[in-house]
PDB file of C-alpha atoms in Angstrom:
ATOM      1  CA  LEU A   1     178.040  22.844 -28.157  1.00  0.00           C
ATOM      2  CA  PHE A   2     181.385  24.508 -28.994  1.00  0.00           C
ATOM      3  CA  SER A   3     182.970  24.768 -25.648  1.00  0.00           C
ATOM      4  CA  SER A   4     183.111  20.956 -24.954  1.00  0.00           C
ATOM      5  CA  ASP A   5     185.275  18.440 -26.752  1.00  0.00           C
ATOM      6  CA  TRP A   6     183.687  16.419 -29.531  1.00  0.00           C
ATOM      7  CA  THR A   7     183.946  12.656 -29.296  1.00  0.00           C
ATOM      8  CA  THR A   8     182.811   9.568 -31.079  1.00  0.00           C
ATOM      9  CA  GLU A   9     183.191   7.387 -27.972  1.00  0.00           C
ATOM     10  CA  SER A  10     179.498   6.780 -27.699  1.00  0.00           C
ATOM     11  CA  TYR A  11     179.226   5.349 -31.269  1.00  0.00           C
ATOM     12  CA  GLY A  12     181.964   2.831 -30.439  1.00  0.00           C
ATOM     13  CA  ALA A  13     180.157   1.936 -27.168  1.00  0.00           C
ATOM     14  CA  VAL A  14     176.863   1.485 -28.948  1.00  0.00           C
ATOM     15  CA  GLN A  15     178.318  -0.841 -31.562  1.00  0.00           C
ATOM     16  CA  ALA A  16     180.198  -2.740 -28.956  1.00  0.00           C
ATOM     17  CA  ARG A  17     177.128  -3.334 -26.909  1.00  0.00           C
ATOM     18  CA  SER A  18     174.547  -3.868 -29.797  1.00  0.00           C
ATOM     19  CA  ASP A  19     174.985  -5.419 -33.179  1.00  0.00           C
ATOM     20  CA  TYR A  20     173.963  -2.397 -35.275  1.00  0.00           C
ATOM     21  CA  PHE A  21     174.249  -4.138 -38.685  1.00  0.00           C
ATOM     22  CA  LYS A  22     171.978  -6.905 -37.543  1.00  0.00           C
ATOM     23  CA  HIS A  23     169.180  -4.439 -36.584  1.00  0.00           C
ATOM     24  CA  PHE A  24     169.948  -2.499 -39.714  1.00  0.00           C
ATOM     25  CA  MET A  25     169.477  -5.546 -41.914  1.00  0.00           C
ATOM     26  CA  ASN A  26     166.171  -6.362 -40.117  1.00  0.00           C
ATOM     27  CA  SER A  27     164.934  -2.871 -40.714  1.00  0.00           C
ATOM     28  CA  VAL A  28     165.770  -2.985 -44.447  1.00  0.00           C
ATOM     29  CA  THR A  29     164.216  -6.476 -44.808  1.00  0.00           C
ATOM     30  CA  ILE A  30     161.065  -5.661 -42.958  1.00  0.00           C
ATOM     31  CA  SER A  31     160.479  -2.097 -44.462  1.00  0.00           C
ATOM     32  CA  VAL A  32     161.305  -3.070 -48.073  1.00  0.00           C
ATOM     33  CA  GLY A  33     159.547  -6.411 -47.843  1.00  0.00           C
ATOM     34  CA  SER A  34     156.351  -5.010 -46.329  1.00  0.00           C
ATOM     35  CA  THR A  35     156.191  -2.221 -49.053  1.00  0.00           C
ATOM     36  CA  LEU A  36     156.792  -4.714 -51.955  1.00  0.00           C
ATOM     37  CA  LEU A  37     154.151  -7.128 -50.589  1.00  0.00           C
ATOM     38  CA  GLY A  38     151.794  -4.228 -50.181  1.00  0.00           C
ATOM     39  CA  LEU A  39     152.241  -3.211 -53.820  1.00  0.00           C
ATOM     40  CA  LEU A  40     151.426  -6.723 -55.079  1.00  0.00           C
ATOM     41  CA  ILE A  41     148.032  -6.324 -53.399  1.00  0.00           C
ATOM     42  CA  ALA A  42     147.554  -2.617 -53.813  1.00  0.00           C
ATOM     43  CA  ILE A  43     148.245  -2.317 -57.586  1.00  0.00           C
ATOM     44  CA  PRO A  44     145.330  -4.633 -58.730  1.00  0.00           C
ATOM     45  CA  ALA A  45     142.991  -3.139 -55.987  1.00  0.00           C
ATOM     46  CA  ALA A  46     143.802   0.443 -57.055  1.00  0.00           C
ATOM     47  CA  TRP A  47     143.378  -0.502 -60.737  1.00  0.00           C
ATOM     48  CA  ALA A  48     139.975  -1.945 -60.155  1.00  0.00           C
ATOM     49  CA  MET A  49     138.798   1.097 -58.131  1.00  0.00           C
ATOM     50  CA  ALA A  50     140.128   3.547 -60.633  1.00  0.00           C
ATOM     51  CA  PHE A  51     139.106   2.008 -63.868  1.00  0.00           C
ATOM     52  CA  VAL A  52     136.289  -0.383 -63.094  1.00  0.00           C
ATOM     53  CA  PRO A  53     134.476   1.404 -60.148  1.00  0.00           C
ATOM     54  CA  ALA A  54     131.526  -0.187 -58.564  1.00  0.00           C
ATOM     55  CA  LYS A  55     128.650   1.388 -56.617  1.00  0.00           C
ATOM     56  CA  ARG A  56     130.461   0.803 -53.331  1.00  0.00           C
ATOM     57  CA  THR A  57     133.888   1.817 -54.350  1.00  0.00           C
ATOM     58  CA  LYS A  58     133.964   5.051 -52.467  1.00  0.00           C
ATOM     59  CA  ASP A  59     132.562   3.358 -49.383  1.00  0.00           C
ATOM     60  CA  VAL A  60     135.259   0.783 -49.530  1.00  0.00           C
ATOM     61  CA  LEU A  61     137.888   3.418 -49.861  1.00  0.00           C
ATOM     62  CA  MET A  62     136.614   5.308 -46.839  1.00  0.00           C
ATOM     63  CA  TRP A  63     136.434   2.084 -44.882  1.00  0.00           C
ATOM     64  CA  MET A  64     140.013   1.309 -45.580  1.00  0.00           C
ATOM     65  CA  LEU A  65     141.018   4.891 -44.565  1.00  0.00           C
ATOM     66  CA  SER A  66     139.045   4.473 -41.395  1.00  0.00           C
ATOM     67  CA  THR A  67     141.130   1.548 -40.281  1.00  0.00           C
ATOM     68  CA  LYS A  68     143.989   4.014 -39.867  1.00  0.00           C
ATOM     69  CA  MET A  69     142.040   5.701 -37.115  1.00  0.00           C
ATOM     70  CA  LEU A  70     141.887   2.668 -34.894  1.00  0.00           C
ATOM     71  CA  PRO A  71     144.511   2.853 -32.117  1.00  0.00           C
ATOM     72  CA  PRO A  72     147.024   0.038 -32.550  1.00  0.00           C
ATOM     73  CA  VAL A  73     146.723  -1.037 -28.930  1.00  0.00           C
ATOM     74  CA  GLY A  74     143.093  -1.812 -29.571  1.00  0.00           C
ATOM     75  CA  VAL A  75     144.051  -4.934 -31.624  1.00  0.00           C
ATOM     76  CA  LEU A  76     147.403  -5.733 -29.865  1.00  0.00           C
ATOM     77  CA  ILE A  77     146.065  -8.686 -27.794  1.00  0.00           C
ATOM     78  CA  PRO A  78     144.398 -10.608 -30.592  1.00  0.00           C
ATOM     79  CA  ILE A  79     147.340 -10.137 -32.904  1.00  0.00           C
ATOM     80  CA  TYR A  80     149.799 -11.145 -30.209  1.00  0.00           C
ATOM     81  CA  LEU A  81     147.815 -14.303 -29.484  1.00  0.00           C
ATOM     82  CA  ILE A  82     147.642 -15.148 -33.282  1.00  0.00           C
ATOM     83  CA  PHE A  83     151.424 -14.596 -33.582  1.00  0.00           C
ATOM     84  CA  ARG A  84     152.027 -16.747 -30.590  1.00  0.00           C
ATOM     85  CA  ASP A  85     149.874 -19.582 -31.818  1.00  0.00           C
ATOM     86  CA  PHE A  86     151.505 -19.472 -35.279  1.00  0.00           C
ATOM     87  CA  GLY A  87     155.078 -19.056 -34.013  1.00  0.00           C
ATOM     88  CA  LEU A  88     155.452 -15.617 -35.639  1.00  0.00           C
ATOM     89  CA  LEU A  89     156.726 -13.745 -32.574  1.00  0.00           C
ATOM     90  CA  ASP A  90     160.202 -12.225 -33.079  1.00  0.00           C
ATOM     91  CA  THR A  91     160.237 -13.166 -36.740  1.00  0.00           C
ATOM     92  CA  ARG A  92     160.891 -10.993 -39.785  1.00  0.00           C
ATOM     93  CA  VAL A  93     157.982 -12.574 -41.686  1.00  0.00           C
ATOM     94  CA  GLY A  94     155.463 -11.717 -38.865  1.00  0.00           C
ATOM     95  CA  LEU A  95     156.578  -8.140 -38.611  1.00  0.00           C
ATOM     96  CA  THR A  96     156.705  -7.652 -42.339  1.00  0.00           C
ATOM     97  CA  PHE A  97     153.052  -8.968 -42.571  1.00  0.00           C
ATOM     98  CA  VAL A  98     151.756  -6.570 -39.888  1.00  0.00           C
ATOM     99  CA  LEU A  99     153.432  -3.558 -41.312  1.00  0.00           C
ATOM    100  CA  MET A 100     152.174  -4.351 -44.750  1.00  0.00           C
ATOM    101  CA  MET A 101     148.522  -4.545 -43.368  1.00  0.00           C
ATOM    102  CA  ILE A 102     149.025  -1.271 -41.439  1.00  0.00           C
ATOM    103  CA  ASN A 103     150.342   0.603 -44.501  1.00  0.00           C
ATOM    104  CA  LEU A 104     148.135  -1.084 -47.101  1.00  0.00           C
ATOM    105  CA  PRO A 105     145.280   1.571 -46.994  1.00  0.00           C
ATOM    106  CA  ILE A 106     147.808   4.293 -47.619  1.00  0.00           C
ATOM    107  CA  ILE A 107     149.387   2.465 -50.554  1.00  0.00           C
ATOM    108  CA  ILE A 108     145.981   1.768 -52.093  1.00  0.00           C
ATOM    109  CA  TRP A 109     144.769   5.402 -51.592  1.00  0.00           C
ATOM    110  CA  MET A 110     147.978   6.862 -53.110  1.00  0.00           C
ATOM    111  CA  LEU A 111     147.950   4.503 -56.024  1.00  0.00           C
ATOM    112  CA  TYR A 112     144.290   5.134 -56.689  1.00  0.00           C
ATOM    113  CA  THR A 113     144.767   8.876 -56.909  1.00  0.00           C
ATOM    114  CA  TYR A 114     147.603   8.407 -59.400  1.00  0.00           C
ATOM    115  CA  PHE A 115     145.773   5.920 -61.563  1.00  0.00           C
ATOM    116  CA  LYS A 116     142.805   8.298 -61.604  1.00  0.00           C
ATOM    117  CA  GLU A 117     144.937  10.876 -63.371  1.00  0.00           C
ATOM    118  CA  ILE A 118     145.781   8.405 -66.214  1.00  0.00           C
ATOM    119  CA  PRO A 119     143.294   8.795 -69.120  1.00  0.00           C
ATOM    120  CA  GLY A 120     141.136   5.700 -69.501  1.00  0.00           C
ATOM    121  CA  GLU A 121     141.331   6.098 -73.314  1.00  0.00           C
ATOM    122  CA  ILE A 122     144.949   4.885 -73.211  1.00  0.00           C
ATOM    123  CA  LEU A 123     143.919   1.628 -71.589  1.00  0.00           C
ATOM    124  CA  GLU A 124     141.073   1.287 -74.062  1.00  0.00           C
ATOM    125  CA  ALA A 125     143.464   1.734 -76.936  1.00  0.00           C
ATOM    126  CA  ALA A 126     145.712  -1.005 -75.496  1.00  0.00           C
ATOM    127  CA  ARG A 127     142.688  -3.353 -75.303  1.00  0.00           C
ATOM    128  CA  MET A 128     141.794  -2.731 -78.855  1.00  0.00           C
ATOM    129  CA  ASP A 129     145.353  -3.648 -79.835  1.00  0.00           C
ATOM    130  CA  GLY A 130     144.755  -6.917 -78.143  1.00  0.00           C
ATOM    131  CA  ALA A 131     146.466  -6.385 -74.780  1.00  0.00           C
ATOM    132  CA  THR A 132     145.317  -8.706 -72.024  1.00  0.00           C
ATOM    133  CA  LEU A 133     144.503  -7.484 -68.468  1.00  0.00           C
ATOM    134  CA  ARG A 134     147.824  -8.572 -67.280  1.00  0.00           C
ATOM    135  CA  GLU A 135     149.680  -6.897 -70.153  1.00  0.00           C
ATOM    136  CA  GLU A 136     147.556  -3.740 -69.693  1.00  0.00           C
ATOM    137  CA  VAL A 137     148.604  -3.475 -66.025  1.00  0.00           C
ATOM    138  CA  ILE A 138     152.223  -4.358 -66.500  1.00  0.00           C
ATOM    139  CA  TYR A 139     153.182  -2.735 -69.895  1.00  0.00           C
ATOM    140  CA  VAL A 140     150.766   0.287 -70.038  1.00  0.00           C
ATOM    141  CA  LEU A 141     149.539   1.364 -66.648  1.00  0.00           C
ATOM    142  CA  THR A 142     152.583   0.689 -64.485  1.00  0.00           C
ATOM    143  CA  PRO A 143     155.147   2.633 -66.598  1.00  0.00           C
ATOM    144  CA  MET A 144     152.815   5.656 -66.774  1.00  0.00           C
ATOM    145  CA  ALA A 145     152.424   5.532 -62.991  1.00  0.00           C
ATOM    146  CA  ILE A 146     156.163   5.156 -62.155  1.00  0.00           C
ATOM    147  CA  PRO A 147     156.498   8.598 -60.481  1.00  0.00           C
ATOM    148  CA  GLY A 148     153.534   8.014 -58.250  1.00  0.00           C
ATOM    149  CA  MET A 149     154.606   4.445 -57.468  1.00  0.00           C
ATOM    150  CA  ALA A 150     158.160   5.689 -56.619  1.00  0.00           C
ATOM    151  CA  SER A 151     156.782   8.173 -54.079  1.00  0.00           C
ATOM    152  CA  THR A 152     154.433   5.593 -52.677  1.00  0.00           C
ATOM    153  CA  VAL A 153     157.324   3.190 -52.194  1.00  0.00           C
ATOM    154  CA  LEU A 154     159.579   5.804 -50.645  1.00  0.00           C
ATOM    155  CA  LEU A 155     156.824   7.003 -48.264  1.00  0.00           C
ATOM    156  CA  ASN A 156     155.865   3.590 -47.008  1.00  0.00           C
ATOM    157  CA  ILE A 157     159.471   2.480 -46.597  1.00  0.00           C
ATOM    158  CA  ILE A 158     159.891   5.473 -44.279  1.00  0.00           C
ATOM    159  CA  LEU A 159     156.781   4.646 -42.495  1.00  0.00           C
ATOM    160  CA  ALA A 160     157.738   1.023 -41.943  1.00  0.00           C
ATOM    161  CA  TRP A 161     161.254   2.090 -40.955  1.00  0.00           C
ATOM    162  CA  ASN A 162     159.945   4.351 -38.218  1.00  0.00           C
ATOM    163  CA  GLU A 163     157.202   2.086 -36.902  1.00  0.00           C
ATOM    164  CA  ALA A 164     157.984   1.559 -33.224  1.00  0.00           C
ATOM    165  CA  PHE A 165     154.840   0.225 -31.533  1.00  0.00           C
ATOM    166  CA  TRP A 166     154.562  -3.127 -33.286  1.00  0.00           C
ATOM    167  CA  SER A 167     158.295  -3.769 -33.418  1.00  0.00           C
ATOM    168  CA  LEU A 168     158.548  -3.261 -29.659  1.00  0.00           C
ATOM    169  CA  GLN A 169     155.577  -5.595 -29.042  1.00  0.00           C
ATOM    170  CA  LEU A 170     156.285  -8.376 -31.554  1.00  0.00           C
ATOM    171  CA  THR A 171     160.044  -8.670 -31.489  1.00  0.00           C
ATOM    172  CA  SER A 172     162.702  -8.854 -28.866  1.00  0.00           C
ATOM    173  CA  SER A 173     166.031  -9.934 -30.398  1.00  0.00           C
ATOM    174  CA  SER A 174     166.153 -12.082 -33.654  1.00  0.00           C
ATOM    175  CA  ALA A 175     164.036  -9.806 -35.767  1.00  0.00           C
ATOM    176  CA  ALA A 176     164.283  -6.569 -33.823  1.00  0.00           C
ATOM    177  CA  PRO A 177     164.721  -3.631 -36.220  1.00  0.00           C
ATOM    178  CA  LEU A 178     166.438  -0.290 -35.412  1.00  0.00           C
ATOM    179  CA  THR A 179     163.440   1.121 -33.431  1.00  0.00           C
ATOM    180  CA  GLN A 180     164.045  -1.781 -30.995  1.00  0.00           C
ATOM    181  CA  PHE A 181     167.705  -0.892 -31.095  1.00  0.00           C
ATOM    182  CA  ILE A 182     167.057   2.678 -29.913  1.00  0.00           C
ATOM    183  CA  ALA A 183     164.620   1.526 -27.227  1.00  0.00           C
ATOM    184  CA  SER A 184     167.298  -0.767 -25.698  1.00  0.00           C
ATOM    185  CA  TYR A 185     169.045   2.328 -24.426  1.00  0.00           C
ATOM    186  CA  SER A 186     166.168   3.220 -22.123  1.00  0.00           C
ATOM    187  CA  SER A 187     166.418   1.204 -18.923  1.00  0.00           C
ATOM    188  CA  PRO A 188     164.866   1.333 -15.393  1.00  0.00           C
ATOM    189  CA  GLU A 189     168.181   2.827 -14.174  1.00  0.00           C
ATOM    190  CA  GLY A 190     167.585   5.916 -16.436  1.00  0.00           C
ATOM    191  CA  LEU A 191     168.301   7.257 -19.828  1.00  0.00           C
ATOM    192  CA  PHE A 192     171.863   7.199 -21.154  1.00  0.00           C
ATOM    193  CA  TYR A 193     171.597  10.271 -23.324  1.00  0.00           C
ATOM    194  CA  ALA A 194     174.965  10.013 -25.000  1.00  0.00           C
ATOM    195  CA  LYS A 195     174.477   6.414 -26.089  1.00  0.00           C
ATOM    196  CA  LEU A 196     170.745   7.028 -26.855  1.00  0.00           C
ATOM    197  CA  SER A 197     171.617  10.020 -28.996  1.00  0.00           C
ATOM    198  CA  ALA A 198     174.346   8.059 -30.878  1.00  0.00           C
ATOM    199  CA  ALA A 199     171.957   5.029 -31.360  1.00  0.00           C
ATOM    200  CA  SER A 200     169.245   7.432 -32.744  1.00  0.00           C
ATOM    201  CA  ILE A 201     171.560   8.991 -35.148  1.00  0.00           C
ATOM    202  CA  MET A 202     172.752   5.696 -36.399  1.00  0.00           C
ATOM    203  CA  ALA A 203     169.157   4.607 -36.888  1.00  0.00           C
ATOM    204  CA  ILE A 204     167.983   7.679 -38.779  1.00  0.00           C
ATOM    205  CA  ALA A 205     171.039   8.165 -40.839  1.00  0.00           C
ATOM    206  CA  PRO A 206     170.284   5.559 -43.563  1.00  0.00           C
ATOM    207  CA  ILE A 207     166.690   6.720 -44.238  1.00  0.00           C
ATOM    208  CA  LEU A 208     167.806  10.343 -44.074  1.00  0.00           C
ATOM    209  CA  ILE A 209     170.434   9.673 -46.854  1.00  0.00           C
ATOM    210  CA  MET A 210     167.827   7.838 -48.893  1.00  0.00           C
ATOM    211  CA  GLY A 211     165.396  10.762 -48.509  1.00  0.00           C
ATOM    212  CA  TRP A 212     168.059  13.186 -49.487  1.00  0.00           C
ATOM    213  CA  PHE A 213     168.926  11.477 -52.803  1.00  0.00           C
ATOM    214  CA  SER A 214     165.311  10.674 -53.678  1.00  0.00           C
ATOM    215  CA  GLN A 215     163.692  13.983 -52.672  1.00  0.00           C
ATOM    216  CA  LYS A 216     163.047  15.119 -56.275  1.00  0.00           C
ATOM    217  CA  GLN A 217     161.386  11.864 -57.084  1.00  0.00           C
ATOM    218  CA  LEU A 218     159.411  11.975 -53.941  1.00  0.00           C
ATOM    219  CA  VAL A 219     158.064  15.582 -54.554  1.00  0.00           C
ATOM    220  CA  ARG A 220     157.354  14.858 -58.154  1.00  0.00           C
ATOM    221  CA  GLY A 221     155.458  11.697 -57.280  1.00  0.00           C
ATOM    222  CA  LEU A 222     153.398  13.434 -54.537  1.00  0.00           C
ATOM    223  CA  THR A 223     152.341  16.229 -56.922  1.00  0.00           C
ATOM    224  CA  PHE A 224     151.644  13.821 -59.856  1.00  0.00           C
ATOM    225  CA  GLY A 225     148.252  12.681 -58.479  1.00  0.00           C
ATOM    226  CA  ALA A 226     145.543  14.194 -56.467  1.00  0.00           C
ATOM    227  CA  VAL A 227     147.598  14.044 -53.266  1.00  0.00           C
ATOM    228  CA  LYS A 228     149.147  17.521 -52.742  1.00  0.00           C
TER     229      LYS A 228
END
């Protein structure tokens, strides 16, 4: 490590060969978009399960969690055919939707545990003051669950950012994120370790920086609910 000369030549070679910023923007759009889209669905679902539980609520939660146990390759062919027929291959919209569906059980489970920690009496008081269901969720529940929601957002952005299987199968160039960017440095001729290492560092640097600055919020959110 210290006997050889340090060089940044590989970083320049990687940028000259591949458009890093294009892949970077694809990763940002897909990871943030899939997380926000998941929140739009997960917040009402978690609210209903936490505060208006039904007889089958726990069964539904376990069923959602069980979908994470299915190997992705098991549903690759039908999803690929659906994407082909609807023209969603190699598109940001298609990959965003897939990653949202993959991470949705985690988002719902995390929000559910955070919402369960909020006393139901607070929501009852808001209803007595005349708050509608929409106002209850937006102005009462959401502000109280901000630490948990923040950690949920951060964790799911990281999961979407690192997702390699679906990005390699459903994208090629136009919507390729940074995972595809890294994989492009593996070829039948062999592995170009210097360029592969440079590409890997360039791919993990943004999410590493984000995690560094948000680690307090992440830890606080993860210890806010029942997830320890």
